Amino acid sequence: MARFWVCVAGAGFFLAFLVLHSRFCRSPVLRNFTFAVSWRAEEILYRLDVGWPKHPEYFTGATFCAAVDSLNGLVYIAQRGDNIPKILVFTEDGYFLRAWNYTVDTPHGIFAASTQYEQFVWITDVGSGFYGHTVKKYSSFGDLVQVLGTPGKKGTGLNPLQFDNPAELYVEDTGDIYIVDGDGGLNNRLIKLSKDFMILWLHGENGTGPAKFNIPHSVTLDSAGRVWVADRGNKRIQVFDKDTGEWLGAWNNCFTEEGPSAVRFTPDGKYLIVAQLNLSRLSVVAAPPVGSIGECSVISTIQLADQVLPHLLEVDRKTGAVYVAEIGAKQVQKYVPLNSYVPPFGS
């Protein structure tokens, strides 16, 4: 029988057990898991919001990714499966709003890029059908606004720009776009586009050296103007200057068991949240100071049950809540910082 390891300290065990027990009882996938406790001294920074979402029955496929529109309090979830809605939209409180499926083939990554006046969401599509191998922009209601790539045709070209299994993207407030292209496809690239979709710089070679990739799977930015890439196949995180694309360094020491599948910073910039898919583990890593990359230092971990498989994640830039898309458990779970308040489940 599978085990769920919880890193706890002192009185925190009782709270952790109650939270996890409540959550597991709600999940048809995880009801039969047992618990084991690690008394390893480790700082506890997050707790599970067992009441999110209010109606998990809307998860009807494999949940691959989540995006948060912090300005409008919306959470987007992309799932895969036959004859199901691919995109689900919830409120940050967990209420279901709507679903849509138009022109979405096989979603892999998703990012909400809204302004005060407009609500948009970007999706990377790795499908082999007519809409696959593209990066697409939608309205909050599923209206297709923009398509990057050559729909239905994978490739390595730059003019026109082509993709093969684009994994994820990150959109700055300026409109600049960072795309990691190559979840096992022809490409192993990090591309920066302007808001007008012109290529500003690119790193695009397969390999193990600096600025080379083996399955670049996730990308994010910090407040110091650095781009962080989960170089999953090479078991490391690589770091670049966002303006010039210059390689700044890499973290190798934290990922000897398995490479990172997702990377996102907390709103205060103090921590990087990292997911490792097959280990079913989330790590909270100390962010380095400006001007230094240094070594990776894990502050806290959340060890999920076997075969939960956290694929990609997103952090709410207002509340700091972490939404984890779990393809094994077929759900998205929400973790909230311990210094924030979430109403008890059922209130």
Coordinates of C-alpha atoms in Angstrom, one line a residue:
M1 CA 0.0 0.0 0.0
A2 CA 1.3 3.5 -0.8
R3 CA 2.4 5.8 1.8
F4 CA 2.1 9.6 2.3
W5 CA 5.1 11.2 4.1
V6 CA 4.5 14.4 6.0
C7 CA 7.4 16.4 7.4
V8 CA 6.1 17.8 10.7
A9 CA 7.5 19.2 13.9
G10 CA 5.9 19.2 17.4
A11 CA 2.3 20.2 17.5
G12 CA 2.2 20.7 13.8
F13 CA 1.6 16.9 13.4
F14 CA -2.0 17.1 14.6
L15 CA -3.0 19.8 12.2
A16 CA -1.2 18.1 9.3
F17 CA -2.9 14.8 10.0
L18 CA -6.4 16.4 10.2
V19 CA -5.9 18.3 7.0
L20 CA -4.5 15.4 5.0
H21 CA -7.1 12.9 6.4
S22 CA -9.9 15.3 5.4
R23 CA -8.5 15.8 1.9
F24 CA -7.9 12.1 1.2
C25 CA -11.4 11.2 2.2
R26 CA -12.7 13.5 -0.6
S27 CA -10.5 12.0 -3.3
P28 CA -11.7 8.7 -4.9
V29 CA -8.1 8.2 -6.2
L30 CA -6.4 8.5 -2.9
R31 CA -8.8 7.1 -0.3
N32 CA -6.8 3.9 0.3
F33 CA -3.5 5.5 1.0
T34 CA -2.0 5.2 4.5
F35 CA 0.1 7.7 6.4
A36 CA 3.7 7.6 7.7
V37 CA 5.3 10.4 9.6
S38 CA 8.8 11.7 9.2
W39 CA 10.1 13.5 12.3
R40 CA 12.8 15.2 10.3
A41 CA 13.3 18.8 11.5
E42 CA 12.1 21.0 8.7
E43 CA 10.3 24.3 8.5
I44 CA 6.6 24.0 7.6
L45 CA 5.5 26.9 5.4
Y46 CA 2.2 25.6 3.8
R47 CA -0.9 23.8 4.6
L48 CA -3.5 22.1 2.4
D49 CA -6.8 23.9 1.7
V50 CA -9.0 20.9 2.0
G51 CA -12.1 22.9 0.9
W52 CA -10.7 23.7 -2.6
P53 CA -12.4 23.4 -4.9
K54 CA -15.9 23.2 -3.7
H55 CA -16.9 20.6 -6.3
P56 CA -13.9 18.4 -7.3
E57 CA -16.2 16.3 -9.4
Y58 CA -15.5 18.7 -12.3
F59 CA -12.1 17.1 -12.6
T60 CA -12.9 14.4 -15.2
G61 CA -9.5 14.0 -16.9
A62 CA -5.8 14.1 -16.2
T63 CA -5.1 17.6 -14.8
F64 CA -1.9 18.8 -16.4
C65 CA -1.6 22.5 -15.5
A66 CA -3.1 25.5 -13.6
A67 CA -2.9 29.2 -14.0
V68 CA -4.0 32.0 -11.7
D69 CA -5.4 35.4 -12.7
S70 CA -4.6 37.3 -9.5
L71 CA -6.2 40.5 -10.7
N72 CA -9.6 38.9 -11.2
G73 CA -9.5 36.1 -8.7
L74 CA -9.7 33.3 -11.3
V75 CA -8.0 29.9 -11.5
Y76 CA -7.8 28.1 -14.9
I77 CA -7.2 24.4 -15.0
A78 CA -6.4 22.4 -18.2
Q79 CA -7.1 18.7 -18.3
R80 CA -6.9 15.9 -20.9
G81 CA -9.3 13.2 -21.9
D82 CA -11.9 12.2 -24.5
N83 CA -15.2 14.0 -24.6
I84 CA -14.6 16.2 -21.7
P85 CA -14.1 20.0 -21.3
K86 CA -10.4 20.7 -21.5
I87 CA -10.4 24.1 -19.7
L88 CA -12.1 24.6 -16.3
V89 CA -12.5 28.0 -14.7
F90 CA -12.9 28.4 -10.9
T91 CA -12.9 31.3 -8.5
E92 CA -9.9 31.5 -6.1
D93 CA -12.4 30.5 -3.4
G94 CA -13.1 27.2 -5.3
Y95 CA -16.5 27.9 -7.0
F96 CA -16.9 26.5 -10.5
L97 CA -17.7 29.2 -13.1
R98 CA -17.5 27.6 -16.6
A99 CA -15.7 25.2 -18.9
W100 CA -14.7 25.4 -22.6
N101 CA -13.1 23.2 -25.2
Y102 CA -12.9 25.3 -28.5
T103 CA -9.7 24.7 -30.5
V104 CA -7.9 23.0 -27.6
D105 CA -6.4 19.6 -28.5
T106 CA -3.9 18.4 -25.9
P107 CA -3.0 21.1 -23.3
H108 CA 0.3 21.0 -21.6
G109 CA 1.0 24.4 -20.0
I110 CA -1.2 27.4 -19.2
F111 CA -0.6 31.0 -18.1
A112 CA -3.0 33.8 -17.2
A113 CA -1.9 37.2 -18.5
S114 CA -4.7 39.6 -17.6
T115 CA -4.8 43.4 -17.2
Q116 CA -7.3 45.5 -15.3
Y117 CA -9.5 45.7 -18.4
E118 CA -8.9 42.4 -20.2
Q119 CA -8.7 38.7 -19.2
F120 CA -6.5 36.4 -21.2
V121 CA -5.0 33.0 -20.9
W122 CA -2.3 31.4 -22.9
I123 CA -2.1 27.6 -23.5
T124 CA 0.7 25.4 -25.0
D125 CA -0.9 22.6 -27.0
V126 CA 1.1 19.4 -27.8
G127 CA -1.6 17.6 -29.6
S128 CA -1.1 15.8 -33.0
G129 CA -4.4 17.2 -34.4
F130 CA -5.3 20.3 -36.3
Y131 CA -4.6 22.6 -33.3
G132 CA -1.5 21.0 -32.0
H133 CA 2.1 22.2 -31.7
T134 CA 1.0 25.7 -31.0
V135 CA 1.0 28.4 -28.3
K136 CA -2.5 30.0 -28.2
K137 CA -4.1 33.0 -26.5
Y138 CA -7.7 32.9 -25.4
S139 CA -10.2 35.1 -23.7
S140 CA -11.5 34.0 -20.3
F141 CA -14.5 32.6 -22.1
G142 CA -12.5 30.5 -24.6
D143 CA -12.5 32.8 -27.6
L144 CA -9.3 32.2 -29.7
V145 CA -7.4 35.5 -30.0
Q146 CA -3.9 34.6 -31.2
V147 CA -2.0 31.5 -32.5
L148 CA 1.8 31.1 -32.5
G149 CA 3.3 28.3 -34.5
T150 CA 2.0 26.3 -37.4
P151 CA -1.2 24.6 -36.3
G152 CA -1.1 20.8 -36.6
K153 CA 2.5 20.8 -38.0
K154 CA 5.5 20.4 -35.7
G155 CA 8.8 21.8 -36.7
T156 CA 12.1 23.6 -35.9
G157 CA 11.7 26.7 -38.0
L158 CA 12.0 30.3 -36.9
N159 CA 10.4 32.0 -39.8
P160 CA 7.6 31.1 -39.5
L161 CA 8.1 30.1 -35.9
Q162 CA 7.3 26.4 -35.3
F163 CA 7.1 24.3 -32.2
D164 CA 7.2 20.6 -31.3
N165 CA 5.6 19.8 -27.9
P166 CA 5.9 23.3 -26.4
A167 CA 5.9 22.7 -22.7
E168 CA 5.1 26.0 -20.9
L169 CA 5.3 29.8 -21.1
Y170 CA 5.6 32.8 -18.9
V171 CA 4.3 36.2 -19.9
E172 CA 5.7 39.4 -18.3
D173 CA 3.5 42.4 -17.5
T174 CA 5.3 44.1 -20.4
G175 CA 3.9 41.5 -22.8
D176 CA 7.2 39.8 -23.4
I177 CA 6.8 36.0 -23.6
Y178 CA 9.2 33.2 -22.6
I179 CA 8.5 29.8 -24.0
V180 CA 10.2 26.4 -23.3
D181 CA 9.7 24.3 -26.4
G182 CA 10.6 20.6 -26.3
D183 CA 8.7 18.3 -24.0
G184 CA 10.3 15.3 -25.7
G185 CA 10.0 16.6 -29.2
L186 CA 12.4 17.9 -31.9
N187 CA 13.3 21.0 -30.0
N188 CA 15.1 21.8 -26.8
R189 CA 14.7 25.6 -26.8
L190 CA 14.1 28.7 -24.6
I191 CA 12.7 31.5 -26.7
K192 CA 12.0 35.1 -25.7
L193 CA 9.4 36.9 -27.8
S194 CA 8.4 40.6 -27.8
K195 CA 4.8 41.6 -27.2
D196 CA 4.6 41.8 -31.0
F197 CA 5.8 38.2 -31.3
M198 CA 9.3 39.0 -32.6
I199 CA 12.2 36.7 -31.5
L200 CA 14.4 38.7 -29.1
W201 CA 16.8 35.9 -28.2
L202 CA 16.9 32.1 -28.2
H203 CA 18.9 29.2 -26.8
G204 CA 18.1 26.2 -28.8
E205 CA 20.6 23.3 -28.7
N206 CA 20.2 19.8 -27.1
G207 CA 23.0 18.9 -24.7
T208 CA 24.3 19.1 -21.2
G209 CA 26.5 22.2 -21.3
P210 CA 25.6 25.7 -20.3
A211 CA 22.5 27.1 -22.1
K212 CA 21.8 23.6 -23.6
F213 CA 18.7 21.6 -22.6
N214 CA 17.2 18.2 -22.4
I215 CA 13.5 18.6 -22.0
P216 CA 13.1 22.2 -20.8
H217 CA 9.8 21.8 -19.0
S218 CA 9.0 25.0 -17.1
V219 CA 10.0 28.7 -17.1
T220 CA 9.6 31.6 -14.7
L221 CA 11.0 35.0 -13.8
D222 CA 12.2 36.6 -10.6
S223 CA 12.1 40.3 -9.6
A224 CA 15.8 40.7 -10.3
G225 CA 15.3 40.1 -14.1
R226 CA 16.5 36.5 -14.2
V227 CA 14.8 33.7 -16.2
W228 CA 14.7 30.3 -14.4
V229 CA 14.2 27.1 -16.5
A230 CA 13.5 23.6 -15.3
D231 CA 15.9 21.6 -17.4
R232 CA 14.2 18.4 -16.5
G233 CA 16.2 15.8 -18.4
N234 CA 19.5 17.3 -17.2
K235 CA 18.3 17.3 -13.6
R236 CA 19.0 21.0 -13.0
I237 CA 17.6 24.6 -13.1
Q238 CA 19.4 27.0 -15.5
V239 CA 19.3 30.8 -15.0
F240 CA 19.5 33.5 -17.7
D241 CA 19.5 37.3 -17.9
K242 CA 16.1 38.3 -19.2
D243 CA 17.3 41.2 -21.3
T244 CA 20.4 39.7 -23.0
G245 CA 19.7 36.0 -22.6
E246 CA 23.2 35.6 -21.0
W247 CA 23.7 32.4 -19.1
L248 CA 24.1 33.2 -15.4
G249 CA 24.5 29.7 -13.8
A250 CA 22.7 26.5 -12.8
W251 CA 21.5 24.6 -9.8
N252 CA 22.5 20.9 -9.9
N253 CA 22.8 19.8 -6.3
C254 CA 19.1 19.6 -5.4
F255 CA 17.9 17.3 -8.2
T256 CA 20.1 14.2 -8.2
E257 CA 17.1 11.9 -7.9
E258 CA 15.0 13.5 -10.5
G259 CA 14.9 16.7 -12.5
P260 CA 12.5 19.5 -11.8
S261 CA 9.2 19.6 -13.7
A262 CA 7.9 23.0 -12.5
V263 CA 9.3 26.2 -11.1
R264 CA 7.5 29.3 -9.7
F265 CA 8.6 32.1 -7.2
T266 CA 6.6 33.2 -4.2
P267 CA 5.2 36.8 -4.4
D268 CA 7.8 38.1 -1.9
G269 CA 10.6 36.5 -4.0
K270 CA 12.1 34.7 -1.0
Y271 CA 11.4 31.2 -2.3
L272 CA 11.2 29.1 -5.4
I273 CA 8.6 26.3 -5.4
V274 CA 9.8 23.3 -7.4
A275 CA 7.8 20.1 -8.4
Q276 CA 9.4 16.8 -9.1
L277 CA 7.0 14.7 -11.1
N278 CA 7.9 11.0 -10.5
L279 CA 9.0 11.6 -6.9
S280 CA 5.6 13.2 -6.2
R281 CA 7.5 16.0 -4.3
L282 CA 7.2 19.7 -3.8
S283 CA 10.3 21.6 -2.6
V284 CA 10.5 25.1 -1.2
V285 CA 14.0 26.4 -2.2
A286 CA 15.6 29.6 -0.9
A287 CA 16.0 32.2 -3.6
P288 CA 19.5 33.6 -4.1
P289 CA 20.3 37.3 -3.6
V290 CA 20.7 39.6 -6.5
G291 CA 24.0 39.2 -8.3
S292 CA 24.5 35.6 -7.2
I293 CA 23.1 32.2 -8.2
G294 CA 25.0 30.2 -5.5
E295 CA 23.9 26.7 -4.6
C296 CA 20.3 25.3 -4.3
S297 CA 19.2 25.1 -0.6
V298 CA 15.9 23.3 0.2
I299 CA 14.0 25.0 3.1
S300 CA 10.9 22.7 3.2
T301 CA 9.3 19.8 1.3
I302 CA 5.8 18.5 0.8
Q303 CA 6.0 14.8 0.1
L304 CA 2.8 13.7 -1.7
A305 CA 1.5 10.1 -2.0
D306 CA 3.1 7.8 -4.5
Q307 CA 1.8 8.2 -8.1
V308 CA 0.2 11.6 -7.4
L309 CA 2.6 13.0 -10.0
P310 CA 2.7 16.9 -9.6
H311 CA 3.2 18.1 -13.2
L312 CA 3.1 21.9 -13.3
L313 CA 2.1 24.5 -10.7
E314 CA 1.2 28.1 -10.2
V315 CA 1.5 30.6 -7.4
D316 CA -1.0 33.3 -6.8
R317 CA 0.9 36.6 -6.9
K318 CA -1.5 38.2 -4.4
T319 CA -2.1 35.5 -1.8
G320 CA 0.9 33.3 -2.3
A321 CA -1.3 30.2 -2.6
V322 CA 0.2 27.3 -4.6
Y323 CA -2.0 25.4 -7.1
V324 CA -0.5 22.0 -8.0
A325 CA -1.8 20.0 -11.1
E326 CA -1.5 16.3 -10.3
I327 CA -1.8 14.1 -13.4
G328 CA -1.7 10.9 -11.3
A329 CA -4.4 11.9 -8.8
K330 CA -6.3 13.7 -11.5
Q331 CA -6.9 16.8 -9.4
V332 CA -5.5 20.2 -8.5
Q333 CA -4.7 20.9 -4.9
K334 CA -4.3 24.3 -3.3
Y335 CA -1.7 25.0 -0.6
V336 CA -1.8 28.2 1.4
P337 CA 1.0 29.9 3.4
L338 CA 0.7 29.2 7.1
N339 CA 0.6 32.9 7.8
S340 CA -2.7 33.4 5.8
Y341 CA -6.2 32.5 6.8
V342 CA -8.4 30.0 4.8
P343 CA -11.9 29.3 6.2
P344 CA -12.3 25.7 7.5
F345 CA -13.7 23.1 5.2
G346 CA -17.5 23.2 5.2
S347 CA -17.9 26.7 6.6

